[in-house]
């Protein structure tokens, strides 16, 4: 019997099973980022947005409040600088008034005029007291005023010597007063002119201390940051409004608008004061100073017989200042005096001495005093109005500064609550 061929071995198991599939449906491709990383970043994002928002509104409150506080301080300095300016100009006017009285007294001669002498003594005391007050009020003027005080005392000593010689009938007394008067113009007046210029600049700089543009800029920057935060929250949570951030934005916008309007109004008010009341005070003080200079030159003309005509040019120059600066309300008083002066000049040129002297020490002085008092009243009234208005308006800036700080803190709390609500929703 023949054996059959051996049966082939069964196929391997591996050959019978299909190869495994590696479809994307079951095995996602690696991305280099852990699963759920975007979700895990949400709390971190909320923390960053909260810190940025709170820092923005707190910084807004600090900077905006600081600008308003600086405006408050600036108006206070402006009031002080304005007072000092008016005070310095009053010293300048009173010093030349002192010279006008002194030269007039020497022109009277003899025993003089007791009422006029009392006026001279009172004017000298006022000038020295005003110099001391001005030095106390502004430390920057202290050295110049100390030098002025020495010169005024030297002037007073020379005038006292002149009056003593005049009473004894010594002609040298006229030389003393002429030299003292010239020294006053050469040494003292330039100091006062420089002080007037310096205090005018200080007052103008201080009155320009309102900054509405800075307040607007700070507010716009803060609002820009808050808008960006709101957009980031809307993109992540699919909500267009976050109540806390919206409240903070409303606070920033309202504070910025109110503060900028208040600063703008304050700036306009200061400009009006500078161009109206303060300008009137400064101009009338200049007119009064020039007027007293003219009156003193009138007496010096008559004292220096034979060479007195050289004092007419300074009189004419001073008169031009008066007519260009004086208010219409006091020009009539000046013209009355100027008409009398013209008669004095005519008599002096014709060598009619006694009528000229009587007129210079009588009706001319009376007419000039009316002008001088009217000018001084305008200076006092307008200077007082300027300083009062500056001090009255500055309180608004101080209140606004404090409220801005408080509202900046309120806005920060609103942002914390608004973003906190999103954090709770996420949790």
XYZ file of C-alpha atoms in Angstrom:
427
model
C 0.000 0.000 0.000
C 1.439 3.375 -1.067
C 1.793 6.249 1.547
C 0.131 9.570 0.648
C 2.066 12.962 0.671
C 2.264 14.853 3.990
C -0.339 17.639 4.441
C 1.002 21.249 4.408
C 1.293 22.980 7.793
C -1.528 25.395 8.773
C -0.875 29.089 8.085
C 0.633 31.181 10.858
C -1.726 33.206 12.940
C 0.076 36.352 12.018
C -0.525 35.717 8.367
C -4.244 35.285 8.883
C -4.939 38.619 10.780
C -5.169 41.973 8.943
C -2.653 44.735 9.785
C -3.879 47.267 12.366
C -5.095 50.627 11.062
C -3.598 53.885 12.295
C -6.434 56.185 11.270
C -6.554 59.859 12.619
C -10.074 59.066 13.785
C -8.697 57.090 16.736
C -5.171 58.492 17.323
C -4.776 62.271 17.132
C -1.467 63.561 15.842
C 0.813 65.119 18.472
C 0.589 68.940 18.675
C 3.277 69.737 21.263
C 0.587 71.171 23.589
C -1.027 69.285 26.467
C -4.703 68.514 26.152
C -6.782 71.212 27.922
C -3.971 73.810 27.945
C -6.274 76.538 26.563
C -8.741 75.874 29.349
C -5.996 75.930 31.953
C -4.796 79.378 30.711
C -8.148 81.047 31.476
C -7.576 81.671 35.203
C -4.117 83.013 34.436
C -5.560 85.339 31.776
C -8.219 86.593 34.184
C -5.562 87.316 36.805
C -3.487 89.275 34.323
C -6.458 91.274 33.051
C -7.554 92.063 36.602
C -4.091 93.271 37.589
C -3.775 95.358 34.416
C -7.215 96.908 34.829
C -6.846 97.744 38.505
C -3.352 99.164 37.983
C -4.633 101.302 35.097
C -7.503 102.923 36.999
C -5.450 103.398 40.162
C -2.695 105.043 38.136
C -5.336 107.131 36.347
C -6.723 108.339 39.678
C -3.241 109.147 40.957
C -2.050 111.029 37.854
C -5.292 112.869 37.179
C -5.633 113.791 40.844
C -2.012 114.978 40.876
C -2.560 117.249 37.854
C -5.602 118.777 39.562
C -3.706 119.207 42.819
C -0.875 120.957 40.962
C -3.497 123.289 39.457
C -4.719 124.013 42.997
C -1.185 124.858 44.071
C -0.568 126.894 40.928
C -3.558 129.145 41.557
C -2.359 129.680 45.113
C 1.078 130.694 43.851
C -0.548 132.919 41.244
C -2.490 134.748 43.958
C 0.698 135.207 46.010
C 2.719 136.288 42.975
C 0.008 138.743 41.953
C -0.024 140.255 45.418
C 3.749 140.573 45.321
C 3.643 142.198 41.888
C 1.107 144.783 43.056
C 3.131 145.295 46.241
C 6.380 145.902 44.326
C 4.674 148.321 41.953
C 3.184 150.148 44.918
C 6.662 150.482 46.418
C 7.856 151.856 43.094
C 5.006 154.374 42.931
C 5.306 155.360 46.583
C 9.052 155.832 46.300
C 8.632 158.325 43.489
C 5.727 159.892 45.366
C 8.155 160.297 48.262
C 10.529 162.101 45.925
C 7.715 164.282 44.588
C 6.759 165.318 48.134
C 10.377 165.873 49.164
C 11.220 168.074 46.186
C 8.008 169.997 46.718
C 8.889 170.599 50.357
C 12.335 171.873 49.433
C 10.708 174.107 46.857
C 8.459 175.567 49.571
C 11.538 176.293 51.687
C 11.635 178.086 55.030
C 9.601 176.368 57.721
C 7.895 174.337 55.035
C 4.365 172.965 55.152
C 3.625 170.922 58.285
C 0.854 168.929 56.631
C 3.101 168.144 53.683
C 5.954 167.195 56.008
C 3.668 164.794 57.858
C 2.701 163.327 54.491
C 6.378 162.860 53.627
C 7.127 161.133 56.942
C 4.112 158.821 56.523
C 5.133 158.004 52.939
C 8.692 157.177 54.026
C 7.411 154.889 56.786
C 5.035 153.174 54.339
C 7.810 152.550 51.824
C 10.126 150.991 54.414
C 7.310 148.820 55.807
C 6.292 147.717 52.329
C 9.879 146.757 51.504
C 10.031 144.607 54.657
C 6.663 142.996 53.865
C 7.704 142.260 50.281
C 10.948 140.636 51.453
C 8.987 138.389 53.831
C 6.457 137.464 51.141
C 8.929 136.398 48.432
C 12.314 134.976 49.360
C 13.542 135.332 45.766
C 13.249 139.138 46.103
C 14.870 139.347 49.521
C 18.429 140.332 48.488
C 17.286 142.959 46.006
C 14.894 144.442 48.546
C 17.620 144.527 51.201
C 19.769 146.587 48.830
C 16.783 148.810 48.087
C 16.184 149.343 51.801
C 19.751 150.655 52.212
C 19.330 153.036 49.290
C 16.020 154.370 50.576
C 17.594 155.074 53.958
C 20.472 156.870 52.221
C 17.939 158.889 50.248
C 16.031 159.797 53.412
C 19.274 160.903 55.082
C 20.162 163.142 52.125
C 16.683 164.693 52.095
C 16.861 165.343 55.830
C 20.168 167.159 55.313
C 18.679 169.114 52.435
C 15.671 170.189 54.521
C 17.943 171.228 57.420
C 20.042 173.384 55.102
C 16.980 174.905 53.451
C 15.570 175.916 56.840
C 18.838 177.704 57.598
C 18.854 179.394 54.226
C 21.849 177.515 52.824
C 21.624 177.071 49.019
C 23.515 173.790 49.234
C 20.267 172.209 50.371
C 19.032 172.321 46.780
C 22.121 170.431 45.675
C 21.489 167.722 48.247
C 17.935 167.133 47.066
C 18.893 167.157 43.379
C 21.656 164.604 43.956
C 19.433 162.428 46.140
C 16.660 162.507 43.552
C 19.061 161.529 40.771
C 20.569 158.714 42.860
C 17.062 157.425 43.473
C 16.453 157.133 39.728
C 19.902 155.742 38.961
C 20.098 153.122 41.720
C 16.698 152.373 43.264
C 14.361 152.559 40.286
C 16.306 149.939 38.247
C 16.061 147.484 41.163
C 12.308 147.959 41.303
C 11.984 147.698 37.534
C 13.769 144.322 37.594
C 11.589 143.162 40.483
C 8.438 144.169 38.616
C 9.579 142.206 35.555
C 10.465 139.128 37.618
C 7.181 139.116 39.531
C 5.187 139.725 36.367
C 6.788 136.620 34.844
C 6.113 134.597 37.989
C 2.469 135.656 38.053
C 1.958 134.836 34.371
C 3.635 131.426 34.733
C 1.577 130.555 37.801
C -1.675 131.606 36.135
C -0.901 129.194 33.281
C -0.992 126.223 35.687
C -4.261 124.695 34.436
C -3.718 121.668 32.150
C -6.922 120.378 30.516
C -4.924 118.672 27.728
C -2.962 116.537 30.198
C -6.179 115.465 31.913
C -7.695 114.441 28.579
C -4.578 112.518 27.599
C -4.458 110.573 30.870
C -8.149 109.712 30.554
C -7.865 108.587 26.925
C -4.923 106.286 27.697
C -6.803 104.718 30.633
C -9.943 104.221 28.529
C -7.902 102.607 25.757
C -6.510 100.019 28.166
C -9.977 99.291 29.607
C -11.454 98.856 26.130
C -8.710 96.340 25.317
C -9.462 94.425 28.542
C -13.163 94.389 27.712
C -12.425 92.997 24.229
C -10.208 90.250 25.672
C -12.968 89.207 28.072
C -15.575 89.263 25.304
C -13.412 87.085 23.060
C -12.809 84.473 25.758
C -16.320 84.340 27.297
C -18.418 85.291 24.238
C -20.034 88.174 26.099
C -19.766 91.743 24.898
C -20.210 93.415 28.282
C -18.502 92.996 31.607
C -20.391 95.072 34.135
C -17.413 95.806 36.376
C -15.147 96.909 33.531
C -18.011 98.935 32.019
C -18.535 100.736 35.349
C -14.806 101.508 35.534
C -14.873 102.864 31.984
C -17.847 105.096 32.836
C -16.046 106.425 35.933
C -12.865 107.193 33.986
C -14.805 108.881 31.171
C -16.920 110.985 33.557
C -13.976 112.048 35.744
C -11.902 112.940 32.690
C -14.700 114.997 31.153
C -15.542 116.905 34.346
C -11.897 117.503 35.289
C -10.951 118.678 31.785
C -13.932 121.055 31.603
C -13.126 122.470 35.064
C -9.466 122.952 34.097
C -10.467 124.556 30.806
C -12.804 126.977 32.581
C -10.121 127.734 35.170
C -7.614 128.396 32.406
C -10.037 130.779 30.673
C -10.773 132.544 33.967
C -7.056 133.019 34.616
C -6.561 134.361 31.103
C -9.384 136.845 31.678
C -7.888 137.951 34.988
C -4.468 138.300 33.380
C -5.779 140.335 30.445
C -8.309 142.416 32.347
C -8.111 142.995 36.112
C -4.401 142.299 36.523
C -3.537 144.288 33.406
C -5.549 147.238 34.730
C -3.757 147.043 38.086
C -0.333 146.861 36.436
C -1.075 149.651 33.948
C -2.499 152.014 36.556
C 0.466 151.368 38.845
C 2.781 152.215 35.936
C 0.758 155.372 35.232
C 0.906 156.374 38.883
C 4.667 155.782 39.026
C 5.221 157.866 35.904
C 2.946 160.586 37.239
C 4.907 160.929 40.469
C 8.121 160.961 38.466
C 6.720 163.844 36.415
C 5.615 165.743 39.521
C 9.093 165.419 41.081
C 10.722 166.663 37.857
C 8.405 169.659 37.918
C 9.751 170.684 41.336
C 13.345 169.933 40.320
C 12.931 172.235 37.340
C 12.035 175.125 39.614
C 14.717 174.252 42.184
C 17.488 174.323 39.596
C 17.029 177.837 38.336
C 18.784 178.479 35.074
C 19.250 174.775 34.258
C 15.779 173.583 35.086
C 14.766 173.107 31.467
C 16.688 169.824 31.368
C 14.012 168.353 33.651
C 11.275 168.979 31.101
C 12.296 166.116 28.826
C 11.910 163.546 31.645
C 8.544 165.174 32.468
C 7.403 164.762 28.860
C 8.589 161.127 28.775
C 6.734 160.361 32.009
C 3.613 162.141 30.720
C 3.602 159.899 27.639
C 3.585 156.839 29.887
C 0.661 158.251 31.839
C -1.439 159.027 28.781
C -0.751 155.579 27.274
C -1.398 153.583 30.464
C -3.943 155.516 32.520
C -7.593 154.496 32.405
C -10.054 156.878 30.794
C -11.692 157.464 34.172
C -8.566 159.171 35.565
C -7.220 160.878 32.459
C -9.277 163.989 33.114
C -7.545 164.389 36.487
C -4.189 164.050 34.753
C -5.095 166.574 32.057
C -6.120 169.067 34.753
C -2.702 168.700 36.343
C -0.916 168.800 32.962
C -2.634 172.079 32.066
C -1.408 173.637 35.311
C 2.069 172.296 34.632
C 2.077 173.993 31.234
C 1.404 177.333 32.965
C 4.240 176.667 35.420
C 6.623 176.000 32.528
C 5.502 179.173 30.776
C 6.084 181.273 33.918
C 9.465 179.657 34.525
C 10.609 180.286 30.969
C 9.630 183.940 31.359
C 11.437 183.981 34.719
C 8.241 184.682 36.651
C 9.429 182.651 39.607
C 7.073 183.225 42.494
C 3.797 182.556 40.627
C 5.388 179.394 39.226
C 6.487 178.209 42.691
C 3.120 179.038 44.268
C 1.371 177.098 41.541
C 3.737 174.099 41.827
C 3.269 173.880 45.591
C -0.437 174.738 45.513
C -2.945 174.055 42.748
C -0.570 171.773 40.840
C -0.105 169.562 43.902
C -3.841 169.511 44.599
C -4.662 168.500 41.037
C -1.957 165.869 40.961
C -3.057 164.365 44.290
C -6.536 163.812 42.822
C -4.989 161.846 39.938
C -2.651 159.922 42.253
C -5.459 158.808 44.599
C -7.717 157.773 41.717
C -4.923 155.713 40.164
C -4.117 154.083 43.502
C -7.768 153.097 43.981
C -7.841 151.387 40.593
C -4.662 149.493 41.449
C -6.016 148.357 44.812
C -9.458 147.342 43.515
C -8.239 145.390 40.496
C -5.327 143.791 42.330
C -7.662 142.641 45.115
C -10.172 141.263 42.599
C -7.447 139.266 40.864
C -6.124 137.631 44.022
C -9.617 136.978 45.424
C -10.754 135.267 42.221
C -7.627 133.124 42.069
C -8.052 131.954 45.646
C -11.801 131.407 45.304
C -11.490 129.185 42.213
C -8.669 126.980 43.468
C -10.910 125.090 45.913
C -12.636 123.341 43.006
C -9.335 121.850 41.860
C -8.576 120.554 45.364
C -12.010 118.906 45.716
C -11.682 117.431 42.227
C -8.251 116.038 43.081
C -9.545 114.225 46.177
C -12.650 112.904 44.392
C -10.525 111.616 41.516
C -8.378 109.577 43.901
C -11.468 108.100 45.554
C -13.177 107.308 42.244
C -9.997 105.685 40.928
C -10.177 103.288 43.895
C -13.899 102.678 43.249
C -13.119 101.858 39.603
C -10.459 99.368 40.738
C -12.990 97.626 43.001
C -15.485 97.496 40.113
C -12.908 95.807 37.863
C -12.042 93.295 40.581
C -15.705 92.376 41.000
C -16.408 92.251 37.273
C -13.526 89.919 36.494
C -14.213 87.995 39.720
C -17.678 87.209 38.382
C -16.110 85.649 35.266
C -13.753 83.641 37.454
C -16.687 82.229 39.411
C -18.514 81.340 36.174
C -15.457 79.503 34.936
C -15.047 77.613 38.230
